Tab-separated table of C-alpha atoms in Angstrom:
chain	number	residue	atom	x	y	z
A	1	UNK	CA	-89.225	113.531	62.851
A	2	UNK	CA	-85.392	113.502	63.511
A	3	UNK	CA	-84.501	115.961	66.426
A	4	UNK	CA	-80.409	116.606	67.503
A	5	UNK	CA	-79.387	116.893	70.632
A	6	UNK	CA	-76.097	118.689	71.710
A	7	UNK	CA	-73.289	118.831	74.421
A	8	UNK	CA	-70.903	121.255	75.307
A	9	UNK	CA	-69.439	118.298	77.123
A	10	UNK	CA	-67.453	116.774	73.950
A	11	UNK	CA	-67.911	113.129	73.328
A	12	UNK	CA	-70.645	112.458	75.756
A	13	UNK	CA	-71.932	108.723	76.600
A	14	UNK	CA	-74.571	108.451	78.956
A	15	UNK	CA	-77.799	106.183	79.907
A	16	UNK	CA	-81.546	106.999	79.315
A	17	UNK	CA	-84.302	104.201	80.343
A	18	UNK	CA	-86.509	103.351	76.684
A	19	UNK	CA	-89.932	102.108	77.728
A	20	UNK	CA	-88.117	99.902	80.942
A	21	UNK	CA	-84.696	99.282	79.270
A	22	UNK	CA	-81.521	101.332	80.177
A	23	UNK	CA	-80.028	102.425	76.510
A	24	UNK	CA	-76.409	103.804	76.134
A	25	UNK	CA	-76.393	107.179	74.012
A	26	UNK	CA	-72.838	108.730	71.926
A	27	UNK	CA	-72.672	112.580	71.693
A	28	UNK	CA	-69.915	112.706	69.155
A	29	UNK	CA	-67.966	115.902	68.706
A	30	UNK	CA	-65.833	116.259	65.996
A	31	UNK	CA	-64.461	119.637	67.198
A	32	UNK	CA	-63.722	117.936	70.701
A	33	UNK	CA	-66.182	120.320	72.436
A	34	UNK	CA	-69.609	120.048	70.540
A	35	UNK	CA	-71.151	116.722	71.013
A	36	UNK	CA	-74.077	115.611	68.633
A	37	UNK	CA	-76.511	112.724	68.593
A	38	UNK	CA	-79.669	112.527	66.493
A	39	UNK	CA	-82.867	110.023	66.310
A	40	UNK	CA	-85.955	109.440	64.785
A	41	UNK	CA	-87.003	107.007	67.343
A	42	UNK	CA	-89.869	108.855	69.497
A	43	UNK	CA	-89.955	106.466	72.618
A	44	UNK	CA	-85.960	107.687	72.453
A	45	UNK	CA	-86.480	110.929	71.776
A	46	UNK	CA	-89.255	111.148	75.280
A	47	UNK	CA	-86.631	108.744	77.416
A	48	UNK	CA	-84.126	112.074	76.554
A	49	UNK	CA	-86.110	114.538	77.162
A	50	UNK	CA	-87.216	113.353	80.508
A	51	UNK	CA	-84.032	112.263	81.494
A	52	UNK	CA	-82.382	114.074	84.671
A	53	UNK	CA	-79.116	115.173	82.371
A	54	UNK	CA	-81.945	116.887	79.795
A	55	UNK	CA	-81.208	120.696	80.323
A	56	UNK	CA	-77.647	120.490	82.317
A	57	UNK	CA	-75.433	118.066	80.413
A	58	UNK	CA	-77.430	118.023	76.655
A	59	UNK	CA	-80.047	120.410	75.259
A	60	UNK	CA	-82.471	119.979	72.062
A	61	UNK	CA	-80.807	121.172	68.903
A	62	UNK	CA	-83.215	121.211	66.302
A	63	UNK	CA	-85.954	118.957	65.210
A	64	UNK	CA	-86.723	118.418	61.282
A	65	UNK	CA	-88.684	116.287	59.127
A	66	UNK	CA	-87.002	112.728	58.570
A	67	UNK	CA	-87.130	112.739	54.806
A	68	UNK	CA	-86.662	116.218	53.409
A	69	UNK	CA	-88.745	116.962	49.932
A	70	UNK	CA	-86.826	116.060	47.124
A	71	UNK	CA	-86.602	119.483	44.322
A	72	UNK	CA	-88.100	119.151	41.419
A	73	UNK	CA	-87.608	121.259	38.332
A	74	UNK	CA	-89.325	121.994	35.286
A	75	UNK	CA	-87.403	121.247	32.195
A	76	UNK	CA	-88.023	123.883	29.467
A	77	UNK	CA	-86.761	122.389	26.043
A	78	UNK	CA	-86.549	124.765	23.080
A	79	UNK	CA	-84.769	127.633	24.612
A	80	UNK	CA	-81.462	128.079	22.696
A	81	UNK	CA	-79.878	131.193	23.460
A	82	UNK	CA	-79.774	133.452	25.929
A	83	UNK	CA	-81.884	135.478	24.359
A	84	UNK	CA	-84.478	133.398	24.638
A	85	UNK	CA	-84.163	132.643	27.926
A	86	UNK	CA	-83.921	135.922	28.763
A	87	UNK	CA	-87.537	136.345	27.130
A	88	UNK	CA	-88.556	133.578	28.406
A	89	UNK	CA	-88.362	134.822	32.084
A	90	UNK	CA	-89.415	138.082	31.344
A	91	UNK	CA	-92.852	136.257	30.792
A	92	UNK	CA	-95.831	135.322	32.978
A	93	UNK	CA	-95.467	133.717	35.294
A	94	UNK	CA	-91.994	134.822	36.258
A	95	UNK	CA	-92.327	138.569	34.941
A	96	UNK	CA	-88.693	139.378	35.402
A	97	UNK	CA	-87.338	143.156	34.687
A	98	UNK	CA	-84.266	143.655	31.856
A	99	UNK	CA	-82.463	143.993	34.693
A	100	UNK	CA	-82.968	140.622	36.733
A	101	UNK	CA	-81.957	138.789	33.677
A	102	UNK	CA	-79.416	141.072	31.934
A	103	UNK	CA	-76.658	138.779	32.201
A	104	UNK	CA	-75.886	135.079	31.295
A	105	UNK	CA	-75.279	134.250	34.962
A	106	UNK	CA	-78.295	136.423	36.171
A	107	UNK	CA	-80.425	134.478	33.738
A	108	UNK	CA	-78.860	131.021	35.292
A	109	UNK	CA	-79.717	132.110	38.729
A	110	UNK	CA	-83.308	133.374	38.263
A	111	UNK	CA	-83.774	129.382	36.240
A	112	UNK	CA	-82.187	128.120	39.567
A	113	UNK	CA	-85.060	130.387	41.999
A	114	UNK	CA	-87.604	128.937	40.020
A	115	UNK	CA	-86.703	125.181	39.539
A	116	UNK	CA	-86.255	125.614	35.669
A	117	UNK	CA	-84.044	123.573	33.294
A	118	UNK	CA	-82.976	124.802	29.640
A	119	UNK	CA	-82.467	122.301	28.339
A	120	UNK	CA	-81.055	123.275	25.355
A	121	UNK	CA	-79.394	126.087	26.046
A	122	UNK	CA	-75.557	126.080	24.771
A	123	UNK	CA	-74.194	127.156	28.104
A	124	UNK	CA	-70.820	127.467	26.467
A	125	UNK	CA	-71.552	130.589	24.521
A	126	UNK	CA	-71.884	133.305	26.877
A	127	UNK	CA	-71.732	137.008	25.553
């Protein structure tokens, strides 16, 4: 898991001891004042966290997960018109109302919620 650490202190170098061995750390701040520095390396992560500048000089940002999941979508061939989009969503299992998918760019955005690709819809032709 990747967790980011921030300063208020702008561009921030400082030492943490990894498992016996003193390691330099970079906050970089690109606005001058907010310093950020990131790892996925859990003996790192500890060493900063126990550290004596954890708390005063940097805090813990936010952790995530190191590789996000990727987005798929579901290609729907066949679907030529709006209109048939527009049916198409109205359907199970996306049960839309006339009204989520009244317009071209209503019908685009519902395809985006649900991962869906027209494929060959003529997005050219919009009444």
């Amino acid at each position: 898991m990747i967790k980011i650490y921030r300063t208020s202190l702008g561009n921030l170098s400082t030492s943490v001891v990894v498992e016996g061995v003193p390691q330099r750390i970079h906050f970089y701040a690109h606005d001058g004042v907010n310093g950020l520095f990131s790892t996925d390396d859990e003996a790192l992560q500890r060493a900063l966290e126990q550290s004596r500048g954890y708390g005063k000089r940097f805090t813990l940002l936010e952790g995530s997960k190191a590789q996000p999941e990727p987005e798929t979508y579901t290609l729907v061939p066949g679907i030529r018109s709006w209109q048939a989009a527009r049916d198409y969503l109205r359907k199970e299992p996306y049960g839309l109302t006339d009204e989520e998918v009244s317009t071209p760019t209503l019908i685009e955005q519902a395809a985006e919620r649900f991962h869906l690709v027209f494929t060959q819809l003529k997005k050219g032709k919009r009444r």
